[in-house]
mmCIF file of N, CA and C in Angstrom:
data_model
loop_
_atom_site.group_PDB
_atom_site.id
_atom_site.type_symbol
_atom_site.label_atom_id
_atom_site.label_comp_id
_atom_site.label_asym_id
_atom_site.label_seq_id
_atom_site.Cartn_x
_atom_site.Cartn_y
_atom_site.Cartn_z
ATOM 1 N N MET O 1 0.886 -1.159 -0.034
ATOM 2 C CA MET O 1 -0.054 -0.203 -0.170
ATOM 3 C C MET O 1 0.900 1.511 -0.060
ATOM 4 N N GLN O 2 0.632 2.149 -0.736
ATOM 5 C CA GLN O 2 1.305 3.245 -0.845
ATOM 6 C C GLN O 2 0.935 4.661 -0.088
ATOM 7 N N ALA O 3 1.615 5.397 0.638
ATOM 8 C CA ALA O 3 1.245 6.323 1.391
ATOM 9 C C ALA O 3 -0.143 7.171 0.715
ATOM 10 N N ASP O 4 -0.093 7.604 -0.624
ATOM 11 C CA ASP O 4 -0.988 8.358 -0.999
ATOM 12 C C ASP O 4 -2.391 7.692 -1.172
ATOM 13 N N LYS O 5 -2.618 6.830 -0.854
ATOM 14 C CA LYS O 5 -3.588 5.803 -0.587
ATOM 15 C C LYS O 5 -4.293 5.761 0.487
ATOM 16 N N VAL O 6 -3.548 6.271 1.893
ATOM 17 C CA VAL O 6 -4.020 6.495 3.423
ATOM 18 C C VAL O 6 -3.906 8.118 3.775
ATOM 19 N N LYS O 7 -5.092 8.236 4.051
ATOM 20 C CA LYS O 7 -5.188 9.680 4.795
ATOM 21 C C LYS O 7 -4.601 9.734 6.219
ATOM 22 N N PRO O 8 -2.999 10.239 6.223
ATOM 23 C CA PRO O 8 -2.712 10.379 7.635
ATOM 24 C C PRO O 8 -3.306 11.233 8.747
ATOM 25 N N ALA O 9 -4.345 11.656 8.287
ATOM 26 C CA ALA O 9 -5.311 12.586 9.427
ATOM 27 C C ALA O 9 -6.263 11.570 9.661
ATOM 28 N N THR O 10 -6.543 10.297 9.404
ATOM 29 C CA THR O 10 -7.627 9.762 9.823
ATOM 30 C C THR O 10 -7.113 8.459 11.156
ATOM 31 N N HIS O 11 -5.786 8.739 11.841
ATOM 32 C CA HIS O 11 -5.165 8.257 12.787
ATOM 33 C C HIS O 11 -5.052 9.145 13.759
ATOM 34 N N THR O 12 -4.571 8.754 14.906
ATOM 35 C CA THR O 12 -4.634 9.398 16.413
ATOM 36 C C THR O 12 -3.021 9.433 16.800
ATOM 37 N N TYR O 13 -2.134 8.815 15.989
ATOM 38 C CA TYR O 13 -0.965 8.874 16.505
ATOM 39 C C TYR O 13 0.255 9.563 16.084
ATOM 40 N N ALA O 14 -0.308 10.965 15.571
ATOM 41 C CA ALA O 14 0.410 11.930 15.009
ATOM 42 C C ALA O 14 0.996 12.809 15.887
ATOM 43 N N GLY O 15 2.275 12.994 16.263
ATOM 44 C CA GLY O 15 2.971 13.656 17.412
ATOM 45 C C GLY O 15 4.068 13.679 17.495
ATOM 46 N N MET O 16 4.768 13.863 18.936
ATOM 47 C CA MET O 16 6.204 13.595 19.150
ATOM 48 C C MET O 16 6.377 12.092 19.572
ATOM 49 N N TRP O 17 7.146 11.077 19.244
ATOM 50 C CA TRP O 17 7.275 9.743 20.076
ATOM 51 C C TRP O 17 8.779 9.563 20.406
ATOM 52 N N VAL O 18 9.189 9.543 21.584
ATOM 53 C CA VAL O 18 10.738 9.517 22.030
ATOM 54 C C VAL O 18 10.937 8.221 22.755
ATOM 55 N N THR O 19 12.307 7.719 22.672
ATOM 56 C CA THR O 19 13.111 6.970 23.664
ATOM 57 C C THR O 19 13.105 7.158 25.166
ATOM 58 N N ALA O 20 13.033 6.466 25.620
ATOM 59 C CA ALA O 20 12.967 7.122 27.420
ATOM 60 C C ALA O 20 14.254 7.968 27.671
ATOM 61 N N ASN O 21 15.499 7.586 26.706
ATOM 62 C CA ASN O 21 16.303 8.532 27.231
ATOM 63 C C ASN O 21 16.160 9.747 26.386
ATOM 64 N N ARG O 22 15.139 10.161 25.182
ATOM 65 C CA ARG O 22 15.276 11.077 24.519
ATOM 66 C C ARG O 22 15.981 11.513 23.521
ATOM 67 N N ASN O 23 16.853 10.124 23.279
ATOM 68 C CA ASN O 23 18.300 10.670 22.351
ATOM 69 C C ASN O 23 17.503 10.266 20.732
ATOM 70 N N ILE O 24 16.504 9.703 20.625
ATOM 71 C CA ILE O 24 15.575 9.526 19.200
ATOM 72 C C ILE O 24 14.087 9.954 19.629
ATOM 73 N N ARG O 25 14.113 10.983 18.751
ATOM 74 C CA ARG O 25 13.045 11.768 18.668
ATOM 75 C C ARG O 25 11.817 11.866 17.049
ATOM 76 N N HIS O 26 11.106 11.107 17.137
ATOM 77 C CA HIS O 26 10.205 10.721 15.875
ATOM 78 C C HIS O 26 8.996 11.621 16.077
ATOM 79 N N GLU O 27 8.974 12.416 15.092
ATOM 80 C CA GLU O 27 7.856 13.515 15.095
ATOM 81 C C GLU O 27 6.960 12.881 13.613
ATOM 82 N N LEU O 28 5.736 12.219 14.204
ATOM 83 C CA LEU O 28 4.736 12.075 13.089
ATOM 84 C C LEU O 28 3.969 13.274 12.643
ATOM 85 N N LEU O 29 4.196 13.904 11.447
ATOM 86 C CA LEU O 29 3.442 15.211 11.179
ATOM 87 C C LEU O 29 2.249 14.785 10.624
ATOM 88 N N PRO O 30 1.045 15.376 10.830
ATOM 89 C CA PRO O 30 -0.331 14.931 10.600
ATOM 90 C C PRO O 30 -0.587 15.120 8.620
ATOM 91 N N ASN O 31 0.443 15.708 8.064
ATOM 92 C CA ASN O 31 0.478 15.644 6.540
ATOM 93 C C ASN O 31 1.092 14.364 5.925
ATOM 94 N N GLY O 32 1.553 13.313 6.952
ATOM 95 C CA GLY O 32 2.075 12.158 6.278
ATOM 96 C C GLY O 32 3.705 12.213 6.213
ATOM 97 N N ARG O 33 4.191 12.909 6.762
ATOM 98 C CA ARG O 33 5.830 13.070 6.778
ATOM 99 C C ARG O 33 6.108 12.892 8.209
ATOM 100 N N TYR O 34 7.540 12.491 8.238
ATOM 101 C CA TYR O 34 7.796 12.245 9.483
ATOM 102 C C TYR O 34 9.436 12.862 9.337
ATOM 103 N N VAL O 35 9.657 13.382 10.802
ATOM 104 C CA VAL O 35 10.849 13.841 10.907
ATOM 105 C C VAL O 35 11.659 13.086 12.158
ATOM 106 N N GLU O 36 13.042 12.552 12.003
ATOM 107 C CA GLU O 36 13.341 11.979 13.001
ATOM 108 C C GLU O 36 14.566 12.566 13.504
ATOM 109 N N ALA O 37 14.992 12.727 15.259
ATOM 110 C CA ALA O 37 16.302 13.326 15.220
ATOM 111 C C ALA O 37 17.076 12.338 16.201
ATOM 112 N N ARG O 38 18.061 12.256 16.108
ATOM 113 C CA ARG O 38 19.061 11.433 16.862
ATOM 114 C C ARG O 38 19.959 12.177 17.541
ATOM 115 N N GLY O 39 20.209 12.146 18.712
ATOM 116 C CA GLY O 39 21.032 13.265 19.671
ATOM 117 C C GLY O 39 21.142 14.571 19.441
ATOM 118 N N SER O 40 21.829 14.849 18.824
ATOM 119 C CA SER O 40 21.797 16.428 18.552
ATOM 120 C C SER O 40 21.580 16.716 17.064
ATOM 121 N N ARG O 41 21.648 15.714 16.348
ATOM 122 C CA ARG O 41 21.322 15.873 14.954
ATOM 123 C C ARG O 41 19.759 15.888 14.669
ATOM 124 N N GLU O 42 19.111 17.294 14.462
ATOM 125 C CA GLU O 42 17.360 17.335 14.863
ATOM 126 C C GLU O 42 17.221 16.502 13.556
ATOM 127 N N LYS O 43 17.404 16.919 12.051
ATOM 128 C CA LYS O 43 16.618 16.349 11.152
ATOM 129 C C LYS O 43 17.930 15.025 10.628
ATOM 130 N N ALA O 44 18.018 13.904 11.206
ATOM 131 C CA ALA O 44 18.703 12.678 10.845
ATOM 132 C C ALA O 44 18.184 12.091 10.017
ATOM 133 N N TYR O 45 16.472 11.967 9.976
ATOM 134 C CA TYR O 45 15.938 10.987 8.761
ATOM 135 C C TYR O 45 14.476 11.845 8.417
ATOM 136 N N GLN O 46 14.016 11.889 7.496
ATOM 137 C CA GLN O 46 12.822 12.521 7.070
ATOM 138 C C GLN O 46 12.410 11.665 6.001
ATOM 139 N N GLY O 47 10.567 11.571 6.014
ATOM 140 C CA GLY O 47 10.603 11.023 4.974
ATOM 141 C C GLY O 47 8.737 10.724 5.074
ATOM 142 N N ARG O 48 8.031 9.971 4.318
ATOM 143 C CA ARG O 48 6.930 9.668 4.348
ATOM 144 C C ARG O 48 6.500 8.622 5.410
ATOM 145 N N TYR O 49 5.300 8.629 5.828
ATOM 146 C CA TYR O 49 4.566 7.459 6.494
ATOM 147 C C TYR O 49 3.272 6.922 6.044
ATOM 148 N N TRP O 50 2.953 5.801 6.629
ATOM 149 C CA TRP O 50 1.419 5.643 6.581
ATOM 150 C C TRP O 50 0.987 4.533 7.597
ATOM 151 N N ILE O 51 -0.204 4.811 8.338
ATOM 152 C CA ILE O 51 -0.661 4.045 9.107
ATOM 153 C C ILE O 51 -1.884 3.171 8.463
ATOM 154 N N ILE O 52 -1.640 1.670 8.860
ATOM 155 C CA ILE O 52 -3.033 0.887 8.483
ATOM 156 C C ILE O 52 -3.156 -0.032 10.063
ATOM 157 N N GLY O 53 -4.427 0.451 10.331
ATOM 158 C CA GLY O 53 -4.429 0.028 11.723
ATOM 159 C C GLY O 53 -3.904 0.347 12.726
ATOM 160 N N ASP O 54 -2.823 -0.489 13.447
ATOM 161 C CA ASP O 54 -1.845 -0.122 14.434
ATOM 162 C C ASP O 54 -0.618 -0.422 13.619
ATOM 163 N N HIS O 55 -0.590 -0.272 12.860
ATOM 164 C CA HIS O 55 1.179 -0.671 12.245
ATOM 165 C C HIS O 55 1.692 0.616 11.289
ATOM 166 N N ILE O 56 2.405 0.970 11.495
ATOM 167 C CA ILE O 56 3.177 1.933 10.196
ATOM 168 C C ILE O 56 3.891 1.512 9.434
ATOM 169 N N GLU O 57 4.238 2.141 8.822
ATOM 170 C CA GLU O 57 5.334 1.836 7.311
ATOM 171 C C GLU O 57 6.128 3.304 7.261
ATOM 172 N N TYR O 58 7.186 3.204 6.788
ATOM 173 C CA TYR O 58 8.023 4.328 6.665
ATOM 174 C C TYR O 58 8.709 4.090 5.534
ATOM 175 N N VAL O 59 8.780 5.336 4.688
ATOM 176 C CA VAL O 59 10.056 5.241 3.415
ATOM 177 C C VAL O 59 10.608 6.438 3.715
ATOM 178 N N ASP O 60 12.171 6.646 3.870
ATOM 179 C CA ASP O 60 12.692 7.857 4.104
ATOM 180 C C ASP O 60 12.970 8.368 2.708
ATOM 181 N N ASP O 61 13.586 9.905 2.901
ATOM 182 C CA ASP O 61 13.713 10.435 1.283
ATOM 183 C C ASP O 61 14.656 9.703 0.480
ATOM 184 N N THR O 62 15.709 8.696 1.015
ATOM 185 C CA THR O 62 16.433 8.378 0.431
ATOM 186 C C THR O 62 16.249 7.037 -0.048
ATOM 187 N N GLY O 63 14.877 6.400 0.405
ATOM 188 C CA GLY O 63 14.348 5.488 0.098
ATOM 189 C C GLY O 63 14.612 3.993 0.821
ATOM 190 N N PHE O 64 15.106 4.147 2.138
ATOM 191 C CA PHE O 64 14.999 3.550 3.266
ATOM 192 C C PHE O 64 13.952 2.976 3.570
ATOM 193 N N THR O 65 13.431 1.666 3.984
ATOM 194 C CA THR O 65 11.839 1.506 4.434
ATOM 195 C C THR O 65 12.099 0.969 5.777
ATOM 196 N N ALA O 66 11.512 1.004 6.733
ATOM 197 C CA ALA O 66 11.185 0.595 8.211
ATOM 198 C C ALA O 66 9.733 0.589 8.464
ATOM 199 N N ASN O 67 9.304 -0.106 9.511
ATOM 200 C CA ASN O 67 8.031 -0.139 9.791
ATOM 201 C C ASN O 67 8.190 -0.782 11.396
ATOM 202 N N GLY O 68 6.873 -0.214 12.262
ATOM 203 C CA GLY O 68 6.498 -0.527 13.378
ATOM 204 C C GLY O 68 5.279 -0.729 13.837
ATOM 205 N N ASP O 69 5.000 -1.072 15.012
ATOM 206 C CA ASP O 69 3.710 -1.008 15.558
ATOM 207 C C ASP O 69 3.327 -0.382 16.753
ATOM 208 N N PHE O 70 2.192 0.001 16.751
ATOM 209 C CA PHE O 70 1.757 0.733 18.071
ATOM 210 C C PHE O 70 0.612 -0.361 19.129
ATOM 211 N N ARG O 71 1.418 -0.673 20.483
ATOM 212 C CA ARG O 71 0.469 -1.429 21.089
ATOM 213 C C ARG O 71 0.608 -0.729 22.611
ATOM 214 N N ASP O 72 -0.813 -0.418 23.125
ATOM 215 C CA ASP O 72 -1.044 -0.072 24.263
ATOM 216 C C ASP O 72 -0.343 1.176 24.763
ATOM 217 N N GLY O 73 -0.484 2.119 23.444
ATOM 218 C CA GLY O 73 0.183 3.522 23.617
ATOM 219 C C GLY O 73 1.626 3.831 23.649
ATOM 220 N N VAL O 74 2.300 2.513 23.141
ATOM 221 C CA VAL O 74 3.882 2.490 22.754
ATOM 222 C C VAL O 74 4.007 1.994 21.466
ATOM 223 N N LEU O 75 4.985 2.947 20.795
ATOM 224 C CA LEU O 75 5.545 2.446 19.418
ATOM 225 C C LEU O 75 6.700 1.422 19.330
ATOM 226 N N TYR O 76 6.588 0.656 18.863
ATOM 227 C CA TYR O 76 7.722 -0.473 18.617
ATOM 228 C C TYR O 76 8.041 -0.317 17.273
ATOM 229 N N HIS O 77 9.085 0.406 17.444
ATOM 230 C CA HIS O 77 9.748 0.738 15.719
ATOM 231 C C HIS O 77 11.392 0.282 15.635
ATOM 232 N N ALA O 78 11.737 -0.581 14.861
ATOM 233 C CA ALA O 78 13.110 -0.701 14.516
ATOM 234 C C ALA O 78 14.036 -1.452 15.779
ATOM 235 N N GLY O 79 13.399 -2.035 16.532
ATOM 236 C CA GLY O 79 14.243 -2.417 17.778
ATOM 237 C C GLY O 79 13.916 -1.260 18.841
ATOM 238 N N MET O 80 13.456 -0.283 18.791
ATOM 239 C CA MET O 80 13.367 0.961 19.709
ATOM 240 C C MET O 80 12.065 0.594 20.256
ATOM 241 N N VAL O 81 11.796 1.253 21.727
ATOM 242 C CA VAL O 81 10.487 1.402 22.292
ATOM 243 C C VAL O 81 10.202 2.873 22.389
ATOM 244 N N MET O 82 9.038 3.503 21.891
ATOM 245 C CA MET O 82 8.879 4.907 22.040
ATOM 246 C C MET O 82 7.456 5.347 22.608
ATOM 247 N N THR O 83 7.458 6.293 23.313
ATOM 248 C CA THR O 83 6.155 6.471 23.842
ATOM 249 C C THR O 83 6.033 8.237 23.577
ATOM 250 N N ARG O 84 4.580 8.562 23.341
ATOM 251 C CA ARG O 84 4.391 9.824 23.035
ATOM 252 C C ARG O 84 4.646 10.735 24.006
ATOM 253 N N GLU O 85 5.495 11.412 23.550
ATOM 254 C CA GLU O 85 5.892 13.058 24.664
ATOM 255 C C GLU O 85 4.619 13.779 24.554
ATOM 256 N N ARG O 86 4.257 14.231 25.771
ATOM 257 C CA ARG O 86 2.928 14.995 25.878
ATOM 258 C C ARG O 86 3.519 16.574 26.293
#
Protein backbone atom coordinates (compact mmCIF):
# COMPACT_ATOMS: atom_id res chain seq x y z
CA MET A 1 0.00 0.00 0.00
CA GLN A 2 1.32 3.44 -0.82
CA ALA A 3 1.19 6.55 1.35
CA ASP A 4 -1.00 8.47 -1.07
CA LYS A 5 -3.73 5.83 -0.68
CA VAL A 6 -4.09 6.24 3.10
CA LYS A 7 -5.07 9.56 4.64
CA PRO A 8 -2.63 10.26 7.51
CA ALA A 9 -5.10 12.57 9.27
CA THR A 10 -7.45 9.62 9.91
CA HIS A 11 -5.30 8.25 12.74
CA THR A 12 -4.54 9.43 16.26
CA TYR A 13 -0.79 8.73 16.27
CA ALA A 14 0.48 12.08 14.98
CA GLY A 15 2.83 13.84 17.38
CA MET A 16 6.23 13.36 18.99
CA TRP A 17 7.41 9.88 20.00
CA VAL A 18 10.62 9.51 22.04
CA THR A 19 12.87 6.84 23.50
CA ALA A 20 13.19 6.76 27.30
CA ASN A 21 16.49 8.67 27.18
CA ARG A 22 15.10 11.11 24.55
CA ASN A 23 18.09 10.38 22.30
CA ILE A 24 15.72 9.50 19.47
CA ARG A 25 12.79 11.78 18.79
CA HIS A 26 10.39 10.79 16.08
CA GLU A 27 7.77 13.33 15.01
CA LEU A 28 4.84 12.03 12.99
CA LEU A 29 3.37 15.02 11.18
CA PRO A 30 -0.36 15.04 10.32
CA ASN A 31 0.45 15.45 6.61
CA GLY A 32 2.00 11.96 6.32
CA ARG A 33 5.61 13.09 6.74
CA TYR A 34 7.97 12.34 9.61
CA VAL A 35 11.16 13.85 10.97
CA GLU A 36 13.48 11.81 13.17
CA ALA A 37 16.11 13.42 15.39
CA ARG A 38 19.03 11.48 16.86
CA GLY A 39 21.00 13.09 19.65
CA SER A 40 21.94 16.61 18.59
CA ARG A 41 21.17 15.89 14.94
CA GLU A 42 17.67 17.36 14.56
CA LYS A 43 16.86 16.09 11.06
CA ALA A 44 18.71 12.80 10.90
CA TYR A 45 15.97 11.17 8.82
CA GLN A 46 12.91 12.49 7.03
CA GLY A 47 10.33 10.85 4.84
CA ARG A 48 6.79 9.59 4.41
CA TYR A 49 4.75 7.30 6.60
CA TRP A 50 1.33 5.72 6.55
CA ILE A 51 -0.80 3.94 9.11
CA ILE A 52 -2.70 0.71 8.53
CA GLY A 53 -4.67 -0.09 11.68
CA ASP A 54 -2.01 -0.06 14.43
CA HIS A 55 0.87 -0.68 12.00
CA ILE A 56 3.12 2.04 10.58
CA GLU A 57 5.20 1.91 7.41
CA TYR A 58 8.00 4.39 6.68
CA VAL A 59 9.95 5.33 3.57
CA ASP A 60 12.67 7.90 4.13
CA ASP A 61 13.67 10.37 1.44
CA THR A 62 16.60 8.15 0.38
CA GLY A 63 14.30 5.15 -0.17
CA PHE A 64 15.12 3.26 3.05
CA THR A 65 12.08 1.47 4.48
CA ALA A 66 11.13 0.56 8.04
CA ASN A 67 7.99 -0.29 9.98
CA GLY A 68 6.60 -0.55 13.47
CA ASP A 69 3.54 -1.23 15.55
CA PHE A 70 1.57 0.70 18.14
CA ARG A 71 0.53 -1.37 21.16
CA ASP A 72 -0.99 -0.01 24.37
CA GLY A 73 0.24 3.54 23.77
CA VAL A 74 3.78 2.46 22.83
CA LEU A 75 5.45 2.56 19.40
CA TYR A 76 7.72 -0.41 18.73
CA HIS A 77 9.89 0.67 15.80
CA ALA A 78 13.11 -0.89 14.49
CA GLY A 79 14.09 -2.37 17.86
CA MET A 80 13.21 0.83 19.72
CA VAL A 81 10.50 1.40 22.30
CA MET A 82 9.02 4.88 22.03
CA THR A 83 6.32 6.67 24.00
CA ARG A 84 4.35 9.72 23.07
CA GLU A 85 5.74 12.96 24.43
CA ARG A 86 2.98 15.05 26.01
